[in-house]
Coordinates of C-alpha atoms and ligand atoms in Angstrom, one line a residue:
Chain P
M1 CA 0.0 0.2 -0.3
S2 CA 2.8 2.5 -0.6
S3 CA 2.5 3.1 -4.2
P4 CA 2.8 6.9 -5.0
S5 CA -1.1 6.6 -6.3
T6 CA -2.3 5.6 -2.9
S7 CA -0.5 8.7 -1.6
D8 CA -2.2 10.6 -3.7
V9 CA -5.7 9.1 -2.3
H10 CA -4.9 10.2 1.0
A11 CA -4.2 13.8 0.1
P12 CA -6.6 16.2 1.0
Q13 CA -9.5 17.1 -1.5
R14 CA -9.3 20.7 -1.9
E15 CA -5.7 21.1 -2.7
H16 CA -4.8 21.9 -6.3
G17 CA -4.2 18.9 -8.6
H18 CA -5.0 16.1 -5.8
P19 CA -8.1 13.8 -6.3
G20 CA -11.4 14.7 -5.4
L21 CA -12.3 11.2 -6.4
A22 CA -9.8 8.3 -7.1
L23 CA -10.3 4.8 -8.3
D24 CA -7.5 2.2 -7.9
G25 CA -7.7 -1.1 -9.8
V26 CA -11.4 -1.0 -9.7
G27 CA -13.4 -4.0 -10.9
R28 CA -16.8 -5.6 -10.3
S29 CA -18.4 -8.6 -12.2
F30 CA -21.9 -10.0 -12.6
G31 CA -21.3 -13.8 -12.7
A32 CA -19.2 -14.0 -16.0
V33 CA -19.8 -10.8 -17.0
H34 CA -16.8 -8.1 -16.4
A35 CA -18.9 -4.7 -16.5
V36 CA -16.0 -3.2 -14.8
K37 CA -12.2 -4.5 -15.1
D38 CA -9.3 -3.1 -13.5
V39 CA -9.9 0.8 -13.9
T40 CA -7.7 3.5 -12.2
L41 CA -9.0 6.8 -12.7
R42 CA -9.0 10.4 -11.0
F43 CA -11.5 12.9 -10.9
V44 CA -9.3 15.7 -10.0
A45 CA -10.9 18.1 -7.5
G46 CA -12.5 21.1 -9.5
E47 CA -12.3 19.2 -12.8
R48 CA -15.1 18.4 -15.0
H49 CA -14.8 15.0 -16.3
A50 CA -16.6 13.2 -19.1
V51 CA -16.9 9.4 -19.3
L52 CA -17.7 8.3 -22.9
G53 CA -18.0 4.9 -24.1
P54 CA -20.7 2.5 -26.2
N55 CA -23.6 0.9 -24.7
G56 CA -22.7 -1.9 -22.1
A57 CA -19.1 -0.1 -21.7
G58 CA -19.4 -0.2 -17.9
K59 CA -20.0 3.7 -17.2
T60 CA -23.1 3.5 -15.2
T61 CA -21.7 0.6 -13.1
L62 CA -18.5 2.6 -12.5
F63 CA -20.8 5.5 -11.2
N64 CA -22.7 2.7 -8.7
L65 CA -19.4 1.4 -7.7
I66 CA -18.3 5.3 -7.0
T67 CA -21.8 6.1 -5.0
G68 CA -21.8 2.7 -3.7
D69 CA -25.1 1.6 -4.8
L70 CA -22.8 -1.4 -5.7
L71 CA -19.9 -2.7 -4.2
P72 CA -16.6 -3.3 -6.4
S73 CA -15.1 -7.0 -6.5
A74 CA -11.7 -5.5 -6.3
G75 CA -9.8 -2.3 -5.9
Q76 CA -10.1 0.7 -3.7
I77 CA -12.1 3.9 -4.1
A78 CA -11.6 7.2 -2.3
L79 CA -13.4 10.3 -2.2
G80 CA -11.7 13.7 -0.8
G81 CA -8.7 11.6 0.6
T82 CA -10.9 9.1 2.2
D83 CA -11.1 5.4 1.7
V84 CA -14.9 4.8 1.3
T85 CA -14.3 1.4 -0.7
T86 CA -17.3 -0.5 1.7
L87 CA -19.1 2.6 2.9
K88 CA -22.8 2.5 2.5
P89 CA -24.4 5.3 0.1
H90 CA -26.0 7.2 2.6
I91 CA -22.8 7.6 4.6
R92 CA -20.7 8.9 1.0
V93 CA -23.6 11.7 0.7
R94 CA -22.2 13.1 3.9
Q95 CA -18.7 13.8 2.1
G96 CA -20.6 15.7 -0.5
L97 CA -21.0 12.9 -3.1
R98 CA -24.2 13.4 -5.2
R99 CA -25.3 11.5 -8.1
T100 CA -28.5 11.6 -10.4
Y101 CA -29.8 8.0 -12.3
Q102 CA -29.8 7.4 -16.2
Q103 CA -33.3 5.8 -15.2
S104 CA -35.1 8.7 -12.9
Q105 CA -35.3 7.2 -9.5
L106 CA -37.4 9.7 -7.8
F107 CA -40.3 9.6 -5.2
E108 CA -43.0 9.2 -7.5
T109 CA -46.3 9.6 -5.0
M110 CA -44.6 12.7 -3.5
S111 CA -44.7 16.4 -4.5
V112 CA -41.7 18.0 -6.6
A113 CA -41.4 20.0 -3.2
D114 CA -40.9 17.1 -1.3
N115 CA -38.7 15.2 -3.3
L116 CA -36.2 18.1 -2.6
F117 CA -37.2 18.5 0.6
L118 CA -35.9 15.1 1.3
A119 CA -33.0 15.5 -0.6
L120 CA -32.1 18.3 1.6
R121 CA -32.9 16.7 4.6
G122 CA -30.9 13.8 3.6
V123 CA -27.7 15.8 3.9
A124 CA -29.0 17.7 7.3
R125 CA -29.5 16.9 10.4
G126 CA -33.1 15.7 12.0
H127 CA -33.7 12.6 10.3
L128 CA -35.6 11.2 12.6
T129 CA -37.7 14.0 13.7
L130 CA -41.2 12.8 14.1
I131 CA -43.2 15.8 14.1
P132 CA -43.3 18.9 11.5
T133 CA -40.9 21.8 12.8
S134 CA -40.2 25.5 11.9
G135 CA -36.8 24.5 10.4
D136 CA -38.8 22.4 7.5
Q137 CA -39.4 25.7 5.9
V138 CA -36.1 26.4 5.7
L139 CA -35.5 23.5 3.5
R140 CA -38.9 24.2 1.7
D141 CA -37.5 27.9 0.7
Q142 CA -34.2 26.1 -0.3
A143 CA -36.2 23.3 -2.3
A144 CA -38.0 26.0 -4.1
D145 CA -34.5 28.0 -4.8
I146 CA -33.2 24.7 -6.9
A147 CA -36.6 24.0 -8.2
E148 CA -36.3 27.4 -9.8
K149 CA -32.7 26.2 -11.1
V150 CA -33.8 23.5 -12.7
N151 CA -37.2 24.9 -14.0
L152 CA -39.6 23.6 -12.0
L153 CA -41.2 26.0 -10.0
D154 CA -44.7 25.7 -11.7
A155 CA -44.5 22.4 -10.8
F156 CA -43.6 22.5 -7.3
D157 CA -46.4 21.3 -5.8
Y158 CA -47.4 18.4 -8.2
P159 CA -46.3 14.9 -7.4
V160 CA -44.0 13.6 -9.7
N161 CA -45.9 11.1 -11.5
V162 CA -47.7 13.7 -13.3
L163 CA -44.7 15.3 -14.5
S164 CA -43.5 15.0 -18.1
Y165 CA -40.5 12.9 -18.9
G166 CA -38.5 16.3 -19.3
Q167 CA -39.6 17.7 -15.9
Q168 CA -38.8 14.1 -14.2
R169 CA -35.4 14.6 -15.8
Q170 CA -35.0 18.1 -14.4
L171 CA -36.1 16.9 -10.7
E172 CA -33.4 13.8 -11.3
I173 CA -30.6 16.6 -11.7
G174 CA -32.2 18.7 -8.9
M175 CA -32.0 16.0 -6.5
A176 CA -28.2 16.1 -7.1
L177 CA -27.6 19.7 -6.6
V178 CA -28.9 19.9 -2.9
G179 CA -27.0 21.2 0.1
D180 CA -23.0 21.7 -0.5
P181 CA -21.6 19.1 -3.2
Q182 CA -18.3 18.7 -3.6
V183 CA -18.7 15.6 -6.5
V184 CA -21.6 15.2 -8.6
L185 CA -21.9 12.5 -11.3
F186 CA -24.8 13.0 -13.8
D187 CA -25.3 9.9 -16.0
E188 CA -26.8 10.7 -19.2
P189 CA -28.4 13.8 -18.0
A190 CA -29.5 14.9 -21.7
A191 CA -30.8 11.4 -22.7
G192 CA -34.7 12.1 -24.1
L193 CA -34.3 15.3 -23.9
S194 CA -35.7 18.0 -26.4
P195 CA -33.2 20.2 -28.2
A196 CA -34.3 23.1 -26.0
E197 CA -34.2 21.2 -22.9
R198 CA -30.6 20.0 -24.0
G199 CA -29.8 23.7 -24.1
S200 CA -31.0 24.6 -20.6
L201 CA -29.4 21.5 -19.3
V202 CA -26.0 22.6 -20.9
D203 CA -26.2 26.1 -19.2
L204 CA -27.0 24.9 -16.0
I205 CA -24.3 22.7 -15.7
E206 CA -21.9 25.3 -17.5
A207 CA -22.9 27.3 -14.5
L208 CA -22.5 25.2 -11.7
P209 CA -19.6 26.2 -9.3
R210 CA -15.9 25.3 -10.6
T211 CA -15.0 23.9 -7.6
L212 CA -17.2 21.5 -7.9
T213 CA -16.3 18.0 -9.3
I214 CA -18.2 16.7 -12.1
G215 CA -18.4 13.5 -13.7
L216 CA -20.6 13.1 -16.7
V217 CA -21.6 10.4 -18.6
E218 CA -23.3 11.4 -22.2
H219 CA -23.9 10.2 -25.3
D220 CA -24.3 13.2 -26.9
L221 CA -20.6 13.9 -27.9
D222 CA -21.1 17.7 -28.3
I223 CA -22.5 18.3 -24.9
A224 CA -19.5 15.7 -23.2
L225 CA -16.8 17.8 -25.1
R226 CA -18.3 21.1 -24.6
L227 CA -18.5 20.7 -20.8
S228 CA -15.6 18.7 -20.2
D229 CA -11.9 19.5 -19.0
R230 CA -11.0 15.9 -19.4
V231 CA -12.6 12.7 -20.9
T232 CA -12.3 9.3 -20.5
I233 CA -12.9 6.6 -23.0
M234 CA -14.5 3.1 -21.7
Q235 CA -14.9 -0.2 -23.3
D236 CA -15.9 -3.2 -22.4
G237 CA -15.6 -2.1 -18.9
Q238 CA -11.7 -0.6 -19.2
V239 CA -10.2 2.7 -19.5
M240 CA -9.4 2.9 -23.1
V241 CA -7.8 6.4 -23.1
T242 CA -8.1 9.9 -20.9
G243 CA -7.5 13.0 -22.1
T244 CA -8.4 16.6 -23.3
P245 CA -11.3 17.4 -25.1
D246 CA -9.2 18.3 -27.9
D247 CA -7.2 15.0 -27.8
I248 CA -9.9 13.1 -27.4
A249 CA -11.9 14.1 -30.6
A250 CA -8.2 13.9 -32.8
D251 CA -7.4 10.2 -31.3
P252 CA -7.7 7.8 -33.7
V253 CA -8.9 5.0 -31.3
V254 CA -11.7 7.0 -30.3
Q255 CA -12.8 7.5 -33.9
R256 CA -12.7 3.7 -34.5
I257 CA -14.5 2.6 -31.0
Y258 CA -16.4 5.3 -30.1
L259 CA -17.4 7.7 -32.9
G260 CA -17.5 4.6 -35.4
A261 CA -20.1 2.8 -32.8
Q262 CA -22.0 6.4 -32.6
H263 CA -22.2 7.6 -36.3
G264 CA -21.0 4.2 -38.6
Chain O
M1 CA -66.3 18.2 12.8
L2 CA -65.6 14.5 13.2
V3 CA -64.7 15.2 16.8
L4 CA -68.1 17.2 17.5
A5 CA -69.8 14.1 15.9
L6 CA -67.8 12.2 18.2
V7 CA -68.9 14.4 21.4
L8 CA -72.7 14.1 20.2
I9 CA -72.6 10.5 19.8
P10 CA -72.9 9.7 23.4
T11 CA -76.2 11.5 23.5
I12 CA -77.9 9.6 20.8
A13 CA -76.0 6.2 21.1
N14 CA -76.8 3.6 23.6
D15 CA -74.2 1.6 25.3
F16 CA -74.1 -1.2 23.3
F17 CA -73.3 1.3 20.1
L18 CA -71.0 3.0 22.1
V19 CA -69.0 0.1 23.4
Q20 CA -69.5 -2.5 20.8
I21 CA -69.5 -0.5 17.9
F22 CA -67.3 2.7 18.6
A23 CA -65.1 1.7 21.1
Q24 CA -64.3 -1.5 19.6
A25 CA -63.5 0.3 16.2
A26 CA -61.3 2.5 18.1
I27 CA -59.4 -0.3 19.3
L28 CA -59.2 -2.4 16.2
G29 CA -58.7 0.8 14.4
L30 CA -55.4 1.6 16.6
I31 CA -54.1 -1.7 16.1
A32 CA -55.0 -1.3 12.2
L33 CA -53.2 2.2 12.1
S34 CA -49.6 0.8 12.9
L35 CA -50.2 -1.5 9.9
M36 CA -51.2 1.3 8.0
L37 CA -48.0 3.5 9.3
L38 CA -45.7 0.3 8.4
G39 CA -47.7 -0.9 5.2
G40 CA -49.1 1.9 3.8
W41 CA -46.2 4.6 4.2
G42 CA -43.2 2.4 4.7
G43 CA -44.4 -0.3 2.1
I44 CA -43.8 -3.1 5.1
V45 CA -46.6 -5.4 5.4
S46 CA -46.6 -7.2 8.6
L47 CA -48.8 -9.5 9.7
S48 CA -47.9 -9.7 13.3
Q49 CA -49.3 -6.4 14.5
M50 CA -52.0 -8.6 16.4
S51 CA -49.3 -10.4 17.9
V52 CA -47.8 -7.6 19.2
A53 CA -51.0 -6.0 20.6
G54 CA -51.8 -9.5 22.0
L55 CA -48.3 -9.5 23.8
A56 CA -48.9 -6.2 25.4
G57 CA -52.3 -7.5 26.3
Y58 CA -50.8 -10.6 28.0
T59 CA -48.4 -8.5 29.9
L60 CA -50.9 -6.5 31.2
A61 CA -52.9 -9.6 32.2
I62 CA -49.8 -11.1 34.0
L63 CA -48.5 -8.2 35.7
G64 CA -51.9 -6.7 36.6
Q65 CA -54.8 -8.2 38.1
S66 CA -57.3 -11.0 37.0
S67 CA -59.2 -13.9 38.2
M68 CA -56.3 -15.9 37.5
S69 CA -53.8 -17.0 40.1
Q70 CA -50.9 -16.4 37.9
S71 CA -51.4 -12.7 37.5
L72 CA -48.9 -10.9 39.7
G73 CA -51.6 -8.1 41.0
S74 CA -49.8 -4.8 40.3
N75 CA -51.3 -1.7 39.9
S76 CA -53.0 -1.5 36.4
W77 CA -51.2 1.6 35.4
L78 CA -48.2 0.2 36.1
A79 CA -49.1 -2.8 34.1
A80 CA -50.4 -1.1 31.4
A81 CA -47.1 0.8 31.2
A82 CA -45.1 -2.3 31.1
A83 CA -47.3 -3.6 28.4
L84 CA -46.4 -0.6 26.4
A85 CA -42.8 -1.1 27.1
V86 CA -43.2 -4.5 25.8
A87 CA -44.8 -3.7 22.5
L88 CA -42.2 -1.1 21.9
I89 CA -39.6 -3.6 22.4
V90 CA -41.3 -6.1 20.7
G91 CA -41.9 -3.9 17.8
F92 CA -38.1 -3.0 17.8
G93 CA -37.6 -6.7 17.5
I94 CA -39.5 -7.7 14.8
G95 CA -38.2 -4.6 13.0
L96 CA -35.0 -6.6 13.7
L97 CA -35.9 -9.8 12.6
V98 CA -37.5 -8.5 9.0
G99 CA -35.2 -5.6 8.4
R100 CA -33.4 -6.7 5.7
T101 CA -36.4 -8.7 4.2
R102 CA -38.9 -6.9 1.5
G103 CA -42.3 -7.8 0.3
I104 CA -43.6 -11.0 0.1
Y105 CA -40.7 -12.6 2.5
T106 CA -41.6 -9.8 5.5
I107 CA -45.2 -11.2 5.0
M108 CA -43.9 -14.8 5.6
I109 CA -41.9 -14.2 7.9
T110 CA -44.2 -11.9 10.2
L111 CA -46.6 -14.3 9.6
A112 CA -44.4 -17.1 10.8
I113 CA -43.7 -14.7 14.3
G114 CA -47.6 -14.5 14.8
V115 CA -47.9 -18.2 14.1
A116 CA -45.1 -18.7 16.8
V117 CA -46.3 -16.3 19.1
F118 CA -50.1 -17.9 19.1
Y119 CA -48.3 -21.6 19.8
L120 CA -46.1 -20.1 22.6
A121 CA -49.2 -18.6 24.2
N122 CA -51.1 -22.1 23.7
Q123 CA -48.7 -24.5 24.8
N124 CA -46.8 -22.3 27.6
Y125 CA -48.9 -22.8 31.2
A126 CA -46.4 -21.4 33.2
I127 CA -46.4 -17.7 31.7
F128 CA -49.3 -17.6 29.3
N129 CA -51.6 -20.2 31.4
G130 CA -51.8 -21.9 28.0
F131 CA -55.4 -22.6 26.1
T132 CA -57.2 -20.6 28.7
G133 CA -55.5 -17.5 28.9
Y134 CA -56.5 -14.9 31.3
S135 CA -59.9 -13.3 32.3
G136 CA -61.5 -11.7 34.9
I137 CA -59.4 -8.5 34.1
A138 CA -60.6 -5.4 34.9
A139 CA -60.2 -2.1 33.6
P140 CA -58.8 0.8 36.2
H141 CA -60.8 3.1 38.1
V142 CA -60.2 6.8 38.0
L143 CA -61.5 9.2 40.6
G144 CA -63.9 6.4 41.7
V145 CA -65.0 5.8 37.9
D146 CA -64.9 2.8 36.3
L147 CA -63.0 3.0 33.1
R148 CA -64.9 -0.2 32.0
A149 CA -68.6 1.5 32.1
P150 CA -70.0 2.0 28.7
L151 CA -69.6 5.9 28.5
P152 CA -66.1 6.2 30.4
F153 CA -64.6 3.6 28.1
Y154 CA -66.1 5.5 24.9
V155 CA -64.5 8.3 25.9
L156 CA -60.9 6.4 26.6
C157 CA -61.1 4.4 23.5
V158 CA -62.2 7.3 21.3
S159 CA -59.9 10.1 22.8
L160 CA -56.6 7.8 22.6
A161 CA -57.9 6.7 18.9
L162 CA -58.0 10.3 18.0
M163 CA -54.5 10.8 19.7
G164 CA -53.2 7.9 17.6
W165 CA -54.8 9.4 14.7
A166 CA -53.5 12.8 15.2
G167 CA -50.3 11.5 15.8
V168 CA -49.4 9.3 13.2
A169 CA -51.0 12.3 10.5
A170 CA -48.2 14.8 12.2
L171 CA -45.9 12.0 11.7
G172 CA -46.7 11.9 7.9
R173 CA -46.0 15.4 7.6
S174 CA -42.5 15.2 9.7
S175 CA -39.3 14.7 8.2
F176 CA -39.3 10.8 9.4
G177 CA -42.7 10.2 7.7
K178 CA -41.8 12.0 4.4
A179 CA -38.5 9.8 4.2
L180 CA -40.6 6.7 5.3
I181 CA -43.0 7.3 2.4
A182 CA -39.8 7.9 0.5
T183 CA -38.1 4.6 0.8
R184 CA -41.5 3.0 0.0
D185 CA -41.3 5.0 -3.4
C186 CA -37.7 4.2 -4.2
E187 CA -35.4 2.8 -1.6
R188 CA -32.4 3.4 -3.6
R189 CA -32.6 7.1 -4.0
A190 CA -33.6 7.4 -0.4
A191 CA -30.3 5.8 0.3
A192 CA -28.4 7.7 -2.3
I193 CA -29.8 11.2 -0.9
G194 CA -28.2 10.0 2.7
F195 CA -31.3 8.1 4.6
H196 CA -30.2 5.5 6.8
V197 CA -33.3 2.9 5.3
G198 CA -32.8 0.4 7.7
R199 CA -32.9 2.6 10.6
H200 CA -35.8 4.3 9.4
R201 CA -37.5 0.6 8.7
L202 CA -36.7 0.1 12.5
V203 CA -37.8 3.1 14.0
A204 CA -41.2 2.8 12.4
H205 CA -41.4 -0.8 13.4
T206 CA -40.8 0.6 17.0
I207 CA -43.5 3.2 16.4
A208 CA -45.9 0.8 15.4
G209 CA -45.4 -1.4 18.2
L210 CA -46.4 1.3 20.5
L211 CA -49.7 1.9 18.5
A212 CA -50.4 -1.8 18.3
G213 CA -49.7 -2.3 22.3
L214 CA -51.8 0.8 22.8
G215 CA -54.6 -1.1 21.0
G216 CA -53.7 -4.3 22.9
I217 CA -54.1 -2.9 26.2
L218 CA -57.6 -1.5 25.4
L219 CA -58.4 -4.9 24.0
V220 CA -57.9 -6.8 27.1
W221 CA -60.1 -4.1 29.0
F222 CA -62.6 -4.3 26.0
N223 CA -62.7 -8.0 26.7
G224 CA -61.8 -8.5 30.1
R225 CA -59.9 -11.7 28.9
I226 CA -57.2 -12.5 26.7
S227 CA -56.3 -16.5 25.2
P228 CA -54.5 -17.6 22.5
G229 CA -57.6 -17.1 20.1
T230 CA -57.2 -13.3 20.6
I231 CA -53.9 -13.3 18.7
G232 CA -54.6 -16.6 16.0
V233 CA -54.3 -16.4 12.3
G234 CA -57.7 -15.1 12.1
P235 CA -57.5 -11.9 14.2
M236 CA -53.8 -11.2 12.4
I237 CA -55.8 -11.5 9.0
D238 CA -58.4 -9.2 10.4
I239 CA -56.0 -6.4 10.8
L240 CA -54.9 -6.9 7.4
I241 CA -58.3 -6.6 6.1
I242 CA -59.3 -3.7 8.3
A243 CA -56.3 -2.0 7.0
V244 CA -57.1 -2.7 3.3
I245 CA -60.8 -2.0 3.2
G246 CA -60.2 1.0 5.2
G247 CA -57.3 2.5 2.6
M248 CA -53.3 2.6 3.8
S249 CA -52.8 6.0 2.2
R250 CA -53.8 7.8 5.5
P251 CA -54.3 7.4 8.8
S252 CA -58.1 7.9 8.8
G253 CA -58.6 4.6 6.6
A254 CA -57.7 2.1 9.4
F255 CA -60.3 3.9 11.8
L256 CA -62.7 3.6 8.8
G257 CA -62.0 0.3 8.0
A258 CA -62.3 -0.8 11.5
F259 CA -65.7 0.7 11.8
V260 CA -67.1 -0.8 8.8
F261 CA -65.6 -4.1 9.8
V262 CA -66.9 -4.0 13.3
L263 CA -70.5 -2.7 11.8
L264 CA -70.2 -6.1 9.4
R265 CA -69.3 -8.3 12.3
T266 CA -72.0 -7.4 14.5
F267 CA -74.7 -7.2 12.7
A268 CA -73.9 -9.7 10.0
I269 CA -75.8 -12.1 12.4
D270 CA -78.6 -10.7 11.4
L271 CA -78.1 -11.0 8.1
V272 CA -76.4 -14.4 7.4
D273 CA -75.5 -16.9 10.0
P274 CA -72.4 -16.1 12.4
E275 CA -70.6 -18.8 10.8
R276 CA -70.8 -17.0 7.7
F277 CA -69.5 -14.0 8.6
N278 CA -65.8 -14.8 7.1
T279 CA -67.4 -15.0 3.7
L280 CA -69.4 -11.8 3.8
I281 CA -66.1 -9.8 4.9
G282 CA -64.4 -11.8 2.4
L283 CA -66.6 -10.4 -0.4
V284 CA -66.6 -6.8 0.9
F285 CA -62.8 -7.0 0.8
L286 CA -63.0 -8.8 -2.5
V287 CA -65.5 -5.7 -3.7
I288 CA -63.5 -3.5 -2.5
V289 CA -60.0 -4.3 -3.7
L290 CA -61.3 -4.6 -7.2
T291 CA -62.8 -1.3 -7.0
S292 CA -60.5 1.1 -5.5
R293 CA -56.8 0.9 -5.0
D294 CA -56.9 2.6 -1.8
G295 CA -59.8 1.2 0.1
L296 CA -62.7 3.0 1.3
L297 CA -60.4 6.3 1.1
G298 CA -60.1 5.7 -2.5
L299 CA -64.0 5.1 -2.9
L300 CA -64.7 8.5 -1.1
G301 CA -62.2 10.2 -2.9
K302 CA -63.9 8.9 -6.2
L303 CA -67.2 10.4 -5.1
S304 CA -66.2 13.5 -3.8
K305 CA -64.5 14.9 -6.9
P306 CA -65.5 12.3 -9.5
E307 CA -64.5 15.0 -12.5
R308 CA -61.8 16.1 -11.1
R309 CA -58.1 14.4 -12.4
K310 CA -54.9 15.3 -11.2
M311 CA -54.0 18.1 -13.8
S312 CA -49.9 17.6 -14.9
P313 CA -48.4 21.4 -14.7
R314 CA -47.8 20.8 -18.4
L315 CA -51.8 20.6 -19.0
K316 CA -52.5 23.2 -16.7
T317 CA -49.9 25.6 -18.3
L318 CA -51.5 24.9 -21.6
E319 CA -55.0 25.6 -19.8
R320 CA -53.9 28.9 -18.6
E321 CA -52.6 29.6 -22.4
E322 CA -56.0 28.9 -23.6
T323 CA -58.2 31.1 -21.4
S324 CA -55.8 34.1 -21.5
Ligands
LIG1 N1 -27.1 -5.3 -12.3 C1 -26.5 -5.8 -13.2 N2 -26.3 -7.3 -13.3 C2 -26.0 -7.9 -14.3 N3 -25.4 -7.0 -15.3 C3 -25.3 -6.0 -14.9 C4 -25.8 -5.1 -14.1 N4 -25.7 -4.0 -14.1 C5 -25.0 -3.7 -15.3 N5 -24.4 -5.2 -15.9 C6 -23.9 -5.5 -17.2 O1 -22.8 -4.7 -17.1 C7 -22.4 -4.3 -18.2 C8 -22.1 -2.7 -18.1 O2 -23.3 -2.2 -18.0 P1 -23.5 -0.6 -17.9 O3 -24.8 -0.3 -17.1 O4 -22.4 -0.3 -17.0 O5 -23.0 0.0 -18.8 P2 -23.2 1.5 -19.7 O6 -22.0 2.0 -20.1 O7 -23.8 2.5 -18.6 O8 -24.1 1.2 -20.9 P3 -25.2 2.7 -21.4 O9 -24.5 3.2 -22.5 O10 -26.2 1.5 -22.2 O11 -25.7 3.1 -20.2 C9 -23.4 -4.8 -19.6 O12 -22.9 -6.0 -20.1 C10 -24.8 -4.7 -18.6 O13 -25.4 -5.8 -19.1
LIG2 MG1 -25.6 3.7 -18.5

């Protein structure tokens, strides 16, 4: 455990150049399927890092491993300098980790307000408060701020199951922006959105604070390259190449495996 | 309005109605309320809530006064407090046991727990007095008033039911209650936004234990006795039927269901012979389940606003544009 990469892992998160998120030899298999294989990757604090690759490349599985939705079968994951490999998802959230899901995971019967309220409560104290309190109003106000940010103020008091698909995707994003996030992982946030909705999504992500570490899985290559400082290409569960958007756009391997799969 | 009605009822209803219908519905409603909290909001269908009530009832009988020599004869209020504590602990214990299970497995395990408690009570003579159980259990007197006299018992049961109702309703608006509903809607997201889902469920089981225990104590005072028959599979299923008939989305459903259940059970004898009660309640159950997704609450909802559909905000925007 004395390799240079592990000393990186334990460095403080906010120091420039040190990883906000570090994966070392991370792997996960489902039976015979190696969804993620020996992935070593850094999400440096404050960087916007796109993870691209064809369907089934293991992008979502990688995010699930980072958030603790799945446990890795191999390797270590460190968040802000702390080893979180075996921690439960609700513990990792306390370290500022947030995510959106490729397939919306929302509280269907509850209102937009309550969904956001709960997301805020989840990262605050008072989980076991058994009666409504005056403090709830503070969180409700904050929920309204986030709803405004993701364009859902009109739908604030409507249950999720009457929202349009696009609105549900916006809420999915709002859920990940609550509290004081350090690392936010977006899993195909633009999938299924109209061009106009995509535009405002891009604006929203671009306007997020630069101190925030962002992981982004996105099939829309233009959006991905535009939003990111660094790009990693995955295939068959493995990292093929990591580089700047310009490098990636020019990389012959990418042309072949990714762009080929997309446009060919 | 409801409270006013409940205050006025004693002026028109006779003792039979006060006790056999209203008090009994309040008692069964409290036990069903515990299932409504677990099942309706937590998505945890537990069949053993009647067993929790029963264990509280047994505690009351064993520690308090009855005509059985096994009873320790301590003060009724102390015995009741101990019974509540037992219910709390049993609820917590059941929560620990079923915490990691979901859906049909939770139902099976809580059924097994209930059956085990039944056989334990039936076969253990040292503590539970076996098949006979305990009888001659009197409710305490307050300021010379016998709490089991019709009017005081009505007041006691109905006020505790109202408190339980109000308490659970407040719980549903609290951070805990909303997060409990969230764990039912999407457990994965609930964890992903920072909630300890297991702990939430455990607390829900414990609170449900308290409610069921309260019902169990009143039930023993109501019957004056408790025996394994009180907590058999039949009564366990009755609680489920009550909760489903009434509707599990809100606390009022539990009492609505209990009221209808008690009315049917009391007056079915006049319509069909007592043996057929289960057929009758089964039919009612079937009709309600097939016509409404949320029991009588759902039916009432449909009746009160048949035309109004939940409108999506998008539709609403369109409508606004049209009218402007
Ligand atoms: N829970 C699971 N059980 C079994 N296999 C799984 C599971 N999750 C993912 N896989 C498999 O792992 C591989 C990687 O899937 P993953 O969802 O991570 O890909 P992805 O890159 O996100 O793909 P997409 O672009 O389609 O979202 C696939 O072969 C998939 O079938
Ligand atoms: Mg995916």
